[in-house]
Amino acid sequence: MKTVYKAQLLQKRKWRIRKKVTGTAARPRLSLKFSGKHIYAQAINDAAGATLVFVSTLDPEVRKAKVKGNVNGAKSLGTAFAAKAKAAGITAVVFDRNGRLYHGRVKTFADAAREGGLQF
């Protein structure tokens, strides 16, 4: 019962955030997802309904560095995402933490992406 309640609270937080955060072509939404082992990040143009850039810990170039879904992995993935986004011509994003607290892996990813040159 407790896990169902926690999932409901997470979904409420996601909806509350998504009411305010919308991505455009000029400033796409940077969405994060965490599973037990991996981290997924994507830049989304909500107006067109298209993903512009996608990076995860499952990508071959990221896997070579043995990146996992922990805080160190979030830092490496944030840097890789920033590099891939800049190559795609994206310099500014709107950050969607996907219902998570801005703490730990989320904060580390965001700081690394900022250091990589993204503005949000």
Short mmCIF file of N, CA and C in Angstrom, two decimals:
data_model
loop_
_atom_site.label_atom_id
_atom_site.label_comp_id
_atom_site.label_asym_id
_atom_site.label_seq_id
_atom_site.Cartn_x
_atom_site.Cartn_y
_atom_site.Cartn_z
N MET A 1 0.82 -1.19 0.00
CA MET A 1 0.00 0.00 0.00
C MET A 1 0.87 1.26 0.00
N LYS A 2 1.98 1.20 0.72
CA LYS A 2 2.85 2.37 0.82
C LYS A 2 3.46 2.73 -0.54
N THR A 3 3.85 1.73 -1.34
CA THR A 3 4.45 2.01 -2.64
C THR A 3 3.42 2.60 -3.60
N VAL A 4 2.19 2.18 -3.50
CA VAL A 4 1.13 2.74 -4.35
C VAL A 4 0.93 4.21 -4.00
N TYR A 5 0.91 4.53 -2.72
CA TYR A 5 0.73 5.91 -2.27
C TYR A 5 1.90 6.78 -2.73
N LYS A 6 3.13 6.25 -2.63
CA LYS A 6 4.30 7.01 -3.06
C LYS A 6 4.25 7.25 -4.57
N ALA A 7 3.81 6.26 -5.33
CA ALA A 7 3.69 6.42 -6.78
C ALA A 7 2.64 7.46 -7.13
N GLN A 8 1.55 7.51 -6.37
CA GLN A 8 0.52 8.52 -6.60
C GLN A 8 1.05 9.92 -6.32
N LEU A 9 1.82 10.07 -5.25
CA LEU A 9 2.40 11.37 -4.92
C LEU A 9 3.39 11.80 -6.00
N LEU A 10 4.20 10.87 -6.50
CA LEU A 10 5.14 11.18 -7.57
C LEU A 10 4.39 11.64 -8.81
N GLN A 11 3.30 10.97 -9.16
CA GLN A 11 2.53 11.36 -10.33
C GLN A 11 1.92 12.74 -10.16
N LYS A 12 1.45 13.07 -8.96
CA LYS A 12 0.91 14.41 -8.70
C LYS A 12 1.98 15.47 -8.88
N ARG A 13 3.19 15.19 -8.40
CA ARG A 13 4.30 16.15 -8.56
C ARG A 13 4.65 16.32 -10.04
N LYS A 14 4.63 15.23 -10.80
CA LYS A 14 4.93 15.31 -12.23
C LYS A 14 3.91 16.21 -12.93
N TRP A 15 2.63 16.00 -12.65
CA TRP A 15 1.60 16.82 -13.27
C TRP A 15 1.73 18.28 -12.88
N ARG A 16 2.03 18.54 -11.62
CA ARG A 16 2.17 19.91 -11.14
C ARG A 16 3.32 20.62 -11.85
N ILE A 17 4.41 19.91 -12.05
CA ILE A 17 5.57 20.49 -12.74
C ILE A 17 5.26 20.70 -14.22
N ARG A 18 4.62 19.70 -14.86
CA ARG A 18 4.37 19.78 -16.29
C ARG A 18 3.34 20.84 -16.66
N LYS A 19 2.52 21.29 -15.69
CA LYS A 19 1.61 22.39 -15.97
C LYS A 19 2.38 23.67 -16.27
N LYS A 20 3.54 23.81 -15.65
CA LYS A 20 4.31 25.04 -15.75
C LYS A 20 5.46 24.96 -16.75
N VAL A 21 5.99 23.76 -16.99
CA VAL A 21 7.19 23.60 -17.81
C VAL A 21 6.80 23.05 -19.17
N THR A 22 7.13 23.82 -20.23
CA THR A 22 6.85 23.41 -21.59
C THR A 22 8.06 23.72 -22.46
N GLY A 23 8.41 22.79 -23.32
CA GLY A 23 9.54 22.98 -24.21
C GLY A 23 9.12 23.51 -25.56
N THR A 24 9.96 24.35 -26.14
CA THR A 24 9.74 24.89 -27.47
C THR A 24 10.95 24.54 -28.34
N ALA A 25 10.91 24.95 -29.60
CA ALA A 25 12.04 24.68 -30.49
C ALA A 25 13.26 25.48 -30.05
N ALA A 26 13.04 26.71 -29.59
CA ALA A 26 14.16 27.54 -29.16
C ALA A 26 14.70 27.13 -27.80
N ARG A 27 13.81 26.65 -26.95
CA ARG A 27 14.20 26.26 -25.59
C ARG A 27 13.48 24.96 -25.21
N PRO A 28 14.04 23.82 -25.59
CA PRO A 28 13.36 22.54 -25.32
C PRO A 28 13.39 22.18 -23.84
N ARG A 29 12.54 21.24 -23.50
CA ARG A 29 12.43 20.75 -22.11
C ARG A 29 13.43 19.62 -21.91
N LEU A 30 14.27 19.74 -20.90
CA LEU A 30 15.23 18.70 -20.54
C LEU A 30 14.58 17.84 -19.47
N SER A 31 14.19 16.63 -19.86
CA SER A 31 13.49 15.72 -18.96
C SER A 31 14.42 14.61 -18.51
N LEU A 32 14.39 14.31 -17.21
CA LEU A 32 15.21 13.24 -16.63
C LEU A 32 14.32 12.10 -16.18
N LYS A 33 14.81 10.88 -16.33
CA LYS A 33 14.13 9.70 -15.80
C LYS A 33 15.17 8.81 -15.16
N PHE A 34 14.83 8.28 -14.01
CA PHE A 34 15.73 7.39 -13.28
C PHE A 34 15.06 6.04 -13.09
N SER A 35 15.79 4.99 -13.42
CA SER A 35 15.35 3.65 -13.06
C SER A 35 16.27 3.18 -11.94
N GLY A 36 16.18 1.95 -11.57
CA GLY A 36 17.04 1.44 -10.51
C GLY A 36 18.51 1.46 -10.89
N LYS A 37 18.82 1.21 -12.16
CA LYS A 37 20.21 1.10 -12.59
C LYS A 37 20.66 2.18 -13.56
N HIS A 38 19.73 2.86 -14.24
CA HIS A 38 20.11 3.74 -15.33
C HIS A 38 19.47 5.11 -15.22
N ILE A 39 20.04 6.05 -15.98
CA ILE A 39 19.55 7.41 -16.06
C ILE A 39 19.28 7.71 -17.53
N TYR A 40 18.17 8.37 -17.81
CA TYR A 40 17.79 8.73 -19.17
C TYR A 40 17.53 10.23 -19.19
N ALA A 41 18.05 10.93 -20.20
CA ALA A 41 17.82 12.37 -20.34
C ALA A 41 17.48 12.67 -21.79
N GLN A 42 16.49 13.55 -21.99
CA GLN A 42 16.14 13.92 -23.34
C GLN A 42 15.69 15.37 -23.41
N ALA A 43 15.96 16.00 -24.53
CA ALA A 43 15.50 17.35 -24.82
C ALA A 43 14.29 17.21 -25.73
N ILE A 44 13.16 17.78 -25.30
CA ILE A 44 11.89 17.57 -25.99
C ILE A 44 11.31 18.90 -26.43
N ASN A 45 10.89 18.96 -27.69
CA ASN A 45 10.12 20.09 -28.21
C ASN A 45 8.66 19.71 -28.07
N ASP A 46 7.98 20.24 -27.06
CA ASP A 46 6.58 19.88 -26.80
C ASP A 46 5.64 20.42 -27.85
N ALA A 47 6.00 21.53 -28.48
CA ALA A 47 5.13 22.10 -29.51
C ALA A 47 5.02 21.15 -30.71
N ALA A 48 6.12 20.51 -31.08
CA ALA A 48 6.11 19.58 -32.20
C ALA A 48 5.96 18.13 -31.75
N GLY A 49 6.12 17.89 -30.46
CA GLY A 49 6.03 16.53 -29.94
C GLY A 49 7.20 15.67 -30.38
N ALA A 50 8.40 16.25 -30.40
CA ALA A 50 9.56 15.54 -30.91
C ALA A 50 10.70 15.58 -29.91
N THR A 51 11.45 14.49 -29.84
CA THR A 51 12.66 14.43 -29.03
C THR A 51 13.82 14.90 -29.90
N LEU A 52 14.55 15.90 -29.41
CA LEU A 52 15.65 16.46 -30.18
C LEU A 52 16.98 15.79 -29.86
N VAL A 53 17.23 15.52 -28.58
CA VAL A 53 18.48 14.89 -28.14
C VAL A 53 18.13 13.88 -27.07
N PHE A 54 18.77 12.71 -27.14
CA PHE A 54 18.55 11.68 -26.14
C PHE A 54 19.88 11.06 -25.74
N VAL A 55 20.10 10.94 -24.43
CA VAL A 55 21.30 10.29 -23.91
C VAL A 55 20.89 9.46 -22.69
N SER A 56 21.47 8.28 -22.58
CA SER A 56 21.23 7.46 -21.40
C SER A 56 22.51 6.72 -21.04
N THR A 57 22.49 6.09 -19.90
CA THR A 57 23.64 5.30 -19.49
C THR A 57 23.75 4.01 -20.30
N LEU A 58 22.79 3.74 -21.16
CA LEU A 58 22.82 2.57 -22.02
C LEU A 58 23.46 2.85 -23.38
N ASP A 59 23.74 4.12 -23.70
CA ASP A 59 24.36 4.47 -24.98
C ASP A 59 25.77 3.86 -25.07
N PRO A 60 26.17 3.41 -26.25
CA PRO A 60 27.48 2.76 -26.38
C PRO A 60 28.67 3.64 -25.97
N GLU A 61 28.65 4.92 -26.35
CA GLU A 61 29.79 5.77 -26.00
C GLU A 61 29.84 6.08 -24.50
N VAL A 62 28.70 6.10 -23.86
CA VAL A 62 28.65 6.33 -22.41
C VAL A 62 29.01 5.05 -21.66
N ARG A 63 28.62 3.91 -22.20
CA ARG A 63 28.91 2.62 -21.55
C ARG A 63 30.40 2.31 -21.53
N LYS A 64 31.15 2.83 -22.52
CA LYS A 64 32.59 2.60 -22.55
C LYS A 64 33.26 3.16 -21.30
N ALA A 65 32.70 4.24 -20.78
CA ALA A 65 33.25 4.88 -19.58
C ALA A 65 32.74 4.20 -18.30
N LYS A 66 31.97 3.12 -18.46
CA LYS A 66 31.42 2.35 -17.32
C LYS A 66 30.59 3.25 -16.39
N VAL A 67 29.71 4.04 -16.99
CA VAL A 67 28.84 4.95 -16.25
C VAL A 67 27.64 4.17 -15.74
N LYS A 68 27.28 4.39 -14.48
CA LYS A 68 26.13 3.74 -13.87
C LYS A 68 25.11 4.80 -13.46
N GLY A 69 24.05 4.38 -12.81
CA GLY A 69 22.97 5.27 -12.43
C GLY A 69 23.16 5.94 -11.08
N ASN A 70 24.40 6.12 -10.65
CA ASN A 70 24.65 6.77 -9.36
C ASN A 70 25.02 8.23 -9.56
N VAL A 71 25.51 8.87 -8.51
CA VAL A 71 25.83 10.29 -8.57
C VAL A 71 26.98 10.55 -9.54
N ASN A 72 28.00 9.70 -9.52
CA ASN A 72 29.11 9.86 -10.46
C ASN A 72 28.65 9.66 -11.90
N GLY A 73 27.75 8.73 -12.10
CA GLY A 73 27.19 8.51 -13.43
C GLY A 73 26.36 9.69 -13.89
N ALA A 74 25.64 10.33 -12.97
CA ALA A 74 24.83 11.50 -13.31
C ALA A 74 25.73 12.64 -13.77
N LYS A 75 26.88 12.78 -13.15
CA LYS A 75 27.82 13.83 -13.54
C LYS A 75 28.35 13.57 -14.95
N SER A 76 28.75 12.34 -15.23
CA SER A 76 29.26 11.99 -16.56
C SER A 76 28.18 12.14 -17.62
N LEU A 77 26.98 11.72 -17.29
CA LEU A 77 25.88 11.81 -18.24
C LEU A 77 25.48 13.26 -18.50
N GLY A 78 25.53 14.11 -17.48
CA GLY A 78 25.23 15.53 -17.66
C GLY A 78 26.21 16.19 -18.61
N THR A 79 27.48 15.85 -18.48
CA THR A 79 28.49 16.39 -19.38
C THR A 79 28.28 15.88 -20.80
N ALA A 80 27.98 14.58 -20.94
CA ALA A 80 27.74 14.00 -22.27
C ALA A 80 26.49 14.60 -22.91
N PHE A 81 25.46 14.83 -22.11
CA PHE A 81 24.23 15.43 -22.64
C PHE A 81 24.49 16.84 -23.14
N ALA A 82 25.23 17.62 -22.37
CA ALA A 82 25.53 18.99 -22.77
C ALA A 82 26.30 19.02 -24.08
N ALA A 83 27.27 18.12 -24.23
CA ALA A 83 28.05 18.07 -25.46
C ALA A 83 27.17 17.69 -26.66
N LYS A 84 26.30 16.72 -26.47
CA LYS A 84 25.42 16.28 -27.56
C LYS A 84 24.40 17.37 -27.91
N ALA A 85 23.90 18.07 -26.90
CA ALA A 85 22.93 19.15 -27.14
C ALA A 85 23.58 20.31 -27.88
N LYS A 86 24.80 20.66 -27.49
CA LYS A 86 25.49 21.76 -28.18
C LYS A 86 25.77 21.38 -29.62
N ALA A 87 26.08 20.11 -29.88
CA ALA A 87 26.30 19.65 -31.25
C ALA A 87 25.02 19.75 -32.08
N ALA A 88 23.87 19.60 -31.41
CA ALA A 88 22.58 19.71 -32.09
C ALA A 88 22.09 21.15 -32.18
N GLY A 89 22.85 22.09 -31.62
CA GLY A 89 22.49 23.51 -31.71
C GLY A 89 21.61 23.99 -30.57
N ILE A 90 21.55 23.25 -29.49
CA ILE A 90 20.74 23.64 -28.33
C ILE A 90 21.65 24.26 -27.28
N THR A 91 21.33 25.50 -26.88
CA THR A 91 22.14 26.17 -25.87
C THR A 91 21.36 26.44 -24.59
N ALA A 92 20.03 26.53 -24.69
CA ALA A 92 19.20 26.82 -23.52
C ALA A 92 18.07 25.80 -23.43
N VAL A 93 17.79 25.34 -22.22
CA VAL A 93 16.73 24.36 -21.99
C VAL A 93 15.91 24.77 -20.78
N VAL A 94 14.73 24.15 -20.66
CA VAL A 94 13.89 24.28 -19.47
C VAL A 94 14.02 22.96 -18.73
N PHE A 95 14.37 22.99 -17.46
CA PHE A 95 14.67 21.78 -16.72
C PHE A 95 13.42 21.17 -16.12
N ASP A 96 13.17 19.90 -16.45
CA ASP A 96 12.05 19.14 -15.91
C ASP A 96 12.63 18.01 -15.07
N ARG A 97 12.53 18.15 -13.76
CA ARG A 97 13.13 17.15 -12.86
C ARG A 97 12.24 15.93 -12.69
N ASN A 98 11.09 15.93 -13.35
CA ASN A 98 10.21 14.76 -13.43
C ASN A 98 9.71 14.31 -12.06
N GLY A 99 9.37 15.24 -11.21
CA GLY A 99 8.79 14.91 -9.91
C GLY A 99 9.81 14.61 -8.83
N ARG A 100 11.08 14.58 -9.18
CA ARG A 100 12.13 14.28 -8.20
C ARG A 100 12.55 15.54 -7.46
N LEU A 101 13.08 15.34 -6.26
CA LEU A 101 13.65 16.45 -5.51
C LEU A 101 14.93 16.92 -6.19
N TYR A 102 15.19 18.21 -6.13
CA TYR A 102 16.43 18.76 -6.70
C TYR A 102 17.54 18.50 -5.70
N HIS A 103 18.03 17.25 -5.72
CA HIS A 103 18.98 16.79 -4.72
C HIS A 103 19.67 15.55 -5.26
N GLY A 104 20.88 15.30 -4.89
CA GLY A 104 21.56 14.08 -5.28
C GLY A 104 21.84 13.99 -6.76
N ARG A 105 21.31 12.95 -7.40
CA ARG A 105 21.58 12.71 -8.81
C ARG A 105 21.02 13.81 -9.71
N VAL A 106 19.85 14.33 -9.36
CA VAL A 106 19.24 15.39 -10.17
C VAL A 106 20.11 16.64 -10.14
N LYS A 107 20.53 17.04 -8.97
CA LYS A 107 21.37 18.24 -8.82
C LYS A 107 22.72 18.05 -9.49
N THR A 108 23.31 16.88 -9.34
CA THR A 108 24.61 16.60 -9.95
C THR A 108 24.52 16.64 -11.47
N PHE A 109 23.46 16.05 -12.03
CA PHE A 109 23.26 16.09 -13.48
C PHE A 109 23.10 17.53 -13.96
N ALA A 110 22.28 18.31 -13.25
CA ALA A 110 22.04 19.69 -13.66
C ALA A 110 23.31 20.53 -13.59
N ASP A 111 24.09 20.37 -12.54
CA ASP A 111 25.34 21.12 -12.41
C ASP A 111 26.32 20.75 -13.52
N ALA A 112 26.42 19.46 -13.85
CA ALA A 112 27.32 19.03 -14.91
C ALA A 112 26.87 19.55 -16.27
N ALA A 113 25.56 19.58 -16.51
CA ALA A 113 25.04 20.10 -17.78
C ALA A 113 25.30 21.60 -17.88
N ARG A 114 25.18 22.31 -16.77
CA ARG A 114 25.50 23.75 -16.76
C ARG A 114 26.98 23.98 -17.05
N GLU A 115 27.83 23.17 -16.44
CA GLU A 115 29.27 23.30 -16.68
C GLU A 115 29.60 22.98 -18.13
N GLY A 116 28.81 22.11 -18.74
CA GLY A 116 29.01 21.76 -20.15
C GLY A 116 28.55 22.84 -21.12
N GLY A 117 27.86 23.85 -20.61
CA GLY A 117 27.49 24.98 -21.47
C GLY A 117 26.00 25.19 -21.67
N LEU A 118 25.15 24.37 -21.08
CA LEU A 118 23.71 24.58 -21.20
C LEU A 118 23.23 25.64 -20.23
N GLN A 119 22.24 26.41 -20.63
CA GLN A 119 21.66 27.43 -19.77
C GLN A 119 20.26 27.01 -19.38
N PHE A 120 19.99 27.02 -18.06
CA PHE A 120 18.64 26.80 -17.55
C PHE A 120 18.54 27.26 -16.13
#
